[in-house]
Amino acid sequence: MVSQIYTISVRTSSRTQLVDITRQVRELVRKSGIREGICVVYVPHTTAGVTINENADPSVREDIEDVLNRLVPPGRNYRHLEGNADSHVKSVMVGPSIDLIVTGGDILLGTWQGIFFCEFDGPRNRKVLVRVVGE
Ligand code: ZN
C-alpha cells in the first residue's frame, strides 16, 4: 500500500465563493502514482468546506451560494461575536471532507461533477489537504 499527502493552496476573492479544484486534485492523484484506491479531500478550516456538484453550468454554483446565504444570512443576531457565525453554520452544512474513488490512476467522477472548495468567510488564503491511499 502507498499513501501520499499533499496540500492545495486556494486564494479566494469574495466572502462566499465556490472554487473548482477538480483539476488540482486530478493532478495530485496522477502525481501519487496510485492506480487503485481512495482519495480524501479535507478542508482544515471552520468557515469553509468542500463538496461535489455540477461544474458545467456556472449558474449552479451561484444558486448554491444564493440559497446558503438566504438560509443563513450574515449579520443577524448570532451569539458568536466574531461576525462570522453564518460562515461557521454554512461550513457545517457543507462539511469538511469528501471521499473519492481512485481507479485507473484517476478519480472517478460523474460527467457533470466537479470538486468545489467552498469559501464562506473570504477573501482568504486557504489550504486543502489531499490524501491518496492505494496501490
Ligand atoms: Zn468565528
Coordinates of C-alpha atoms and ligand atoms in Angstrom, one line a residue:
M1 CA 0.0 0.0 0.0
V2 CA 1.2 3.5 -0.8
S3 CA 0.0 6.7 0.9
Q4 CA 0.7 10.3 -0.1
I5 CA -0.4 13.6 1.4
Y6 CA -0.5 16.9 -0.5
T7 CA -1.7 20.5 0.1
I8 CA -3.5 22.7 -2.4
S9 CA -3.4 26.4 -1.8
V10 CA -6.6 28.3 -2.6
R11 CA -6.8 32.2 -2.7
T12 CA -10.5 33.2 -2.6
S13 CA -11.7 36.6 -3.8
S14 CA -15.1 37.1 -2.1
R15 CA -16.9 36.3 1.1
T16 CA -18.9 33.4 -0.3
Q17 CA -17.3 31.6 -3.2
L18 CA -17.3 28.1 -4.7
V19 CA -13.9 27.4 -6.3
D20 CA -13.5 24.5 -8.7
I21 CA -10.4 22.4 -7.6
T22 CA -11.1 19.3 -9.7
R23 CA -8.0 19.8 -12.0
Q24 CA -5.6 20.2 -9.0
V25 CA -7.0 17.1 -7.3
R26 CA -6.7 15.1 -10.5
E27 CA -3.1 16.3 -10.9
L28 CA -2.2 15.2 -7.4
V29 CA -3.7 11.7 -7.9
R30 CA -1.6 11.3 -11.1
K31 CA 1.5 12.5 -9.3
S32 CA 0.9 10.0 -6.5
G33 CA 1.3 7.1 -8.9
I34 CA -1.5 5.3 -7.2
R35 CA -3.8 3.5 -9.7
E36 CA -6.4 1.9 -7.5
G37 CA -7.5 3.3 -4.1
I38 CA -9.1 6.2 -2.3
C39 CA -8.6 10.0 -2.3
V40 CA -9.7 12.0 0.7
V41 CA -10.0 15.8 0.2
Y42 CA -10.1 17.6 3.6
V43 CA -10.5 21.2 4.5
P44 CA -8.9 22.2 7.8
H45 CA -10.9 25.3 8.3
T46 CA -14.1 26.2 10.4
T47 CA -15.6 28.7 7.9
A48 CA -15.1 26.7 4.7
G49 CA -15.9 23.3 3.3
V50 CA -15.7 21.0 0.3
T51 CA -18.4 19.4 -1.9
I52 CA -19.1 17.8 -5.2
N53 CA -21.6 19.2 -7.7
E54 CA -22.1 20.3 -11.3
N55 CA -19.3 22.2 -12.8
A56 CA -20.6 22.5 -16.4
D57 CA -23.1 25.4 -15.8
P58 CA -21.6 28.1 -13.5
S59 CA -25.1 29.3 -12.5
V60 CA -25.4 26.1 -10.4
R61 CA -22.7 27.3 -8.0
E62 CA -24.2 30.8 -7.9
D63 CA -27.6 29.3 -7.0
I64 CA -25.9 27.2 -4.2
E65 CA -24.2 30.3 -2.8
D66 CA -27.5 32.3 -3.0
V67 CA -29.6 29.7 -1.3
L68 CA -27.0 29.2 1.5
N69 CA -26.9 33.0 2.0
R70 CA -30.7 33.1 2.2
L71 CA -30.9 30.2 4.6
V72 CA -28.1 31.5 6.8
P73 CA -27.8 35.3 6.3
P74 CA -24.8 37.1 7.6
G75 CA -25.1 39.8 10.2
R76 CA -28.1 38.6 12.2
N77 CA -28.3 38.2 15.9
Y78 CA -25.9 35.4 16.5
R79 CA -24.2 34.5 19.8
H80 CA -20.7 34.2 18.2
L81 CA -19.4 37.7 18.3
E82 CA -16.6 37.4 15.7
G83 CA -19.1 38.5 12.9
N84 CA -18.8 35.2 11.0
A85 CA -21.4 33.0 12.8
D86 CA -23.2 32.4 9.5
S87 CA -19.9 31.2 8.0
H88 CA -19.4 28.6 10.7
V89 CA -23.0 27.3 10.1
K90 CA -22.6 27.1 6.3
S91 CA -19.3 25.2 6.9
V92 CA -21.3 22.6 9.0
M93 CA -24.0 22.3 6.3
V94 CA -21.4 21.6 3.5
G95 CA -19.0 19.5 5.6
P96 CA -15.2 19.4 5.8
S97 CA -14.3 16.4 3.5
I98 CA -15.2 14.2 0.6
D99 CA -14.0 10.7 -0.4
L100 CA -13.3 9.9 -4.0
I101 CA -12.8 6.6 -5.7
V102 CA -9.4 6.2 -7.5
T103 CA -9.4 3.8 -10.4
G104 CA -7.1 3.6 -13.5
G105 CA -4.9 6.3 -11.9
D106 CA -7.7 8.9 -11.9
I107 CA -10.6 10.0 -9.7
L108 CA -14.0 8.6 -10.6
L109 CA -16.5 11.5 -11.2
G110 CA -19.8 11.6 -13.0
T111 CA -19.9 13.5 -16.3
W112 CA -21.2 16.8 -14.7
Q113 CA -19.4 16.5 -11.4
G114 CA -16.6 18.7 -10.2
I115 CA -15.0 19.3 -6.8
F116 CA -15.6 22.6 -5.1
F117 CA -13.8 24.3 -2.3
C118 CA -16.5 26.3 -0.5
E119 CA -15.4 29.7 0.9
F120 CA -17.8 31.2 3.5
D121 CA -15.6 33.9 5.1
G122 CA -13.3 35.2 2.4
P123 CA -11.4 36.6 0.8
R124 CA -8.6 34.5 2.4
N125 CA -5.7 32.2 1.7
R126 CA -6.9 28.6 2.3
K127 CA -5.5 25.1 2.4
V128 CA -7.0 21.9 1.1
L129 CA -5.4 18.6 2.2
V130 CA -5.4 15.7 -0.2
R131 CA -4.6 12.1 0.9
V132 CA -4.3 9.4 -1.7
V133 CA -4.1 5.8 -0.4
G134 CA -3.9 2.7 -2.5
E135 CA -1.7 0.6 -4.8
Ligands
ZN1 ZN -15.8 32.7 14.0

